Coordinates of C-alpha atoms in Angstrom, one line a residue:
X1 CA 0.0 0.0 0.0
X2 CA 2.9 2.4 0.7
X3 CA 5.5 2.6 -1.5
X4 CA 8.9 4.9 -2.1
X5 CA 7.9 7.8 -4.6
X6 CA 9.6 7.3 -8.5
X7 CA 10.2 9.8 -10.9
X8 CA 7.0 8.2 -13.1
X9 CA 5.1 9.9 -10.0
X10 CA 5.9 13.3 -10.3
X11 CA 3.0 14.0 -12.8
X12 CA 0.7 12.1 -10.1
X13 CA 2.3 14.2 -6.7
X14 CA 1.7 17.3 -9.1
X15 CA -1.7 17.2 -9.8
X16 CA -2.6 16.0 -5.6
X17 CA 0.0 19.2 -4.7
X18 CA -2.6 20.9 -6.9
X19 CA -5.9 19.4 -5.2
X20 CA -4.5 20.0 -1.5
X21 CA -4.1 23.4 -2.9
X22 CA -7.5 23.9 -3.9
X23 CA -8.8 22.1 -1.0
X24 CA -6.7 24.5 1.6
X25 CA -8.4 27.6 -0.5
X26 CA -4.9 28.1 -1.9
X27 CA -4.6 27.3 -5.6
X28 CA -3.7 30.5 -6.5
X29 CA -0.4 29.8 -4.2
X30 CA 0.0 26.7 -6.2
X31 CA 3.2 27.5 -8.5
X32 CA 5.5 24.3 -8.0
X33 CA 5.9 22.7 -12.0
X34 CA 6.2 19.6 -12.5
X35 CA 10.1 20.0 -13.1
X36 CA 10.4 21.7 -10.1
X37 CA 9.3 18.7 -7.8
X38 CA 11.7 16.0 -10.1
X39 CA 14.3 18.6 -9.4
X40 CA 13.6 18.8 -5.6
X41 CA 12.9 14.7 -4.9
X42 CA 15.4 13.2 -7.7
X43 CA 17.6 15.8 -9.1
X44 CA 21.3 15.9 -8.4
X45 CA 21.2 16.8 -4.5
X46 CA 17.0 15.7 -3.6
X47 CA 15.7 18.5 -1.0
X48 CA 12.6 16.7 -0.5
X49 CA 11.3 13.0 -0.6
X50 CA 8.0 11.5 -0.8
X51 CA 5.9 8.3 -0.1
X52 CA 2.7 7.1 -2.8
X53 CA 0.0 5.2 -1.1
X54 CA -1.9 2.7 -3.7
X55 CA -5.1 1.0 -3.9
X56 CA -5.0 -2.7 -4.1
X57 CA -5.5 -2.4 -7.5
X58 CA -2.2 0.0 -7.8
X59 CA -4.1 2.9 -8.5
X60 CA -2.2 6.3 -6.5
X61 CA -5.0 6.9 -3.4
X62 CA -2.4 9.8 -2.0
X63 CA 1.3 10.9 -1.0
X64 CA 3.2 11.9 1.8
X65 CA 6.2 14.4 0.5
X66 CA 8.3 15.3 3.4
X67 CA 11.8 16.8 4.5
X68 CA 14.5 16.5 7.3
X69 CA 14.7 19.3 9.8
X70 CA 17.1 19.4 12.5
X71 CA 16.2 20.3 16.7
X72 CA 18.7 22.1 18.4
X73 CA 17.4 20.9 21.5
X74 CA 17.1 17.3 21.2
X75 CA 20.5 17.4 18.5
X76 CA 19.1 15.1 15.9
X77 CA 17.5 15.3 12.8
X78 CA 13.5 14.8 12.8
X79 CA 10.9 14.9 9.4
X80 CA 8.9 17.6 8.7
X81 CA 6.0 16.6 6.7
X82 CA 5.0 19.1 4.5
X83 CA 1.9 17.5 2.6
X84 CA 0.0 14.4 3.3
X85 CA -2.9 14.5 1.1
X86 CA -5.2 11.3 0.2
X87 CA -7.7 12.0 -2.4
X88 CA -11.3 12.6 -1.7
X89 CA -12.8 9.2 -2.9
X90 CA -9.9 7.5 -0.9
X91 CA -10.4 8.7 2.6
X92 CA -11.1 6.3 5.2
X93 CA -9.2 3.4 3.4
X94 CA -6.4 3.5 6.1
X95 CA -4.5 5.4 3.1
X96 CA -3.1 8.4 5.5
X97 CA -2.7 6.5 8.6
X98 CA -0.1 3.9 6.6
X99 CA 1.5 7.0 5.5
X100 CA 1.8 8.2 8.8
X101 CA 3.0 5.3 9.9
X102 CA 5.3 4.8 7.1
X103 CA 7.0 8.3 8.2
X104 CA 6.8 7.1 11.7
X105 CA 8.8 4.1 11.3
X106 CA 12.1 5.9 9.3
X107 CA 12.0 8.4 12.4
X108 CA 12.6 5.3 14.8
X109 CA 14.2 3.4 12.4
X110 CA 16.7 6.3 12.3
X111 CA 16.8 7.8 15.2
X112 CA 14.9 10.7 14.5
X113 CA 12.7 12.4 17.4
X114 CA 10.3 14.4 15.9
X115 CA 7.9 14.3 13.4
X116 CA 5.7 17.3 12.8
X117 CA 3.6 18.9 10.6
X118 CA 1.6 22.0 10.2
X119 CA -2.4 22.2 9.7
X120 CA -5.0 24.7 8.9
X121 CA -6.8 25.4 12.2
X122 CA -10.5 24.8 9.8
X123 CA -9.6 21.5 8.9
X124 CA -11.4 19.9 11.4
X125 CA -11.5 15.8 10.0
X126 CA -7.7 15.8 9.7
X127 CA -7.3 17.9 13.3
X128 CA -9.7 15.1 14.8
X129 CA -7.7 12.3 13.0
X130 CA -4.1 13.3 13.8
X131 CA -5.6 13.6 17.2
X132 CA -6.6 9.8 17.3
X133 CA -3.1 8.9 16.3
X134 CA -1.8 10.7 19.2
X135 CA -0.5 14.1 18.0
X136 CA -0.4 17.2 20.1
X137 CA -1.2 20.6 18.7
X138 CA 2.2 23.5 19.7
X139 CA -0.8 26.0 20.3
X140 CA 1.9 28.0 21.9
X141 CA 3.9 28.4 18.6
X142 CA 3.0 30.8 15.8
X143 CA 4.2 30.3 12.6
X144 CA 6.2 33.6 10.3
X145 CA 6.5 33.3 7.1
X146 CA 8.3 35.5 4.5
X147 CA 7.2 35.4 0.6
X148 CA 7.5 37.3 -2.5
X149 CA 8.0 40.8 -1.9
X150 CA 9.1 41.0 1.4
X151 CA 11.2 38.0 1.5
X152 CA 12.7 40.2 -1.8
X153 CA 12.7 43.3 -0.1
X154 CA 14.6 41.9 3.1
X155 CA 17.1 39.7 0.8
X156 CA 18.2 42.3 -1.1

């Protein structure tokens, strides 16, 4: 069911990139090509790496694409998993708890001691399923974020 991402996926984590986006209210903020994501999971130096979950009948249900960040405070590495996404007509197959799991099992595998991830406070159905796999909301953090022109402005 899960299985290492290949470069014959990159048109089908594309197009789900593009569904989360719509589903978050976001398309607009949807820019990543197609190139862009083979450049970032299988180019020459891969920032990024991603996990396909398939129906029995090999047919792509949803993907977990994902990166290593680094605690100062614990001094190891952990995964920061920056989309899960199953598709709409997949969910409640088990599809994003494998993937979970999946992600869970290289961080003890490896020694990593965190894995985290970031959700829209709306989402209700995936805050109320993370929850029932045991993951605790950092209501005390806020996240920052610099894009576009002042990311630019403050670069240059």
């Amino acid at each position: 069911m899960i299985r290492t991402a290949t470069p014959a996926d990159v048109p089908a984590i594309h197009a789900m990139v593009r569904e989360l986006a719509e589903y978050e209210r976001a398309l607009h903020e949807a820019r990543a090509t197609e190139e862009q994501l083979h450049e970032a999971l299988f180019g020459e130096r891969p920032a990024a790496f991603a996990h396909i979950a398939e129906t029995d009948e090999g047919e792509v249900a949803g993907f977990a694409l994902w990166f290593l960040n680094f605690s100062t405070w614990r001094g190891v590495h952990g995964i920061y998993l920056e989309d899960l996404y199953v598709r709409p007509e997949r969910r409640g197959g088990g599809h994003g708890k494998a993937l979970l799991t999946e992600l869970a099992r290289i961080c003890v595998e490896r020694g990593y001691e965190r894995l985290e991830w970031s959700v829209l406070d709306w989402n209700t159905p995936s805050i109320d399923f993370y929850r029932s796999l045991g993951a605790l909301p950092q209501d005390e953090w806020t996240v920052y974020r610099l894009t576009d022109e002042a990311l630019t402005k403050l670069g240059s």
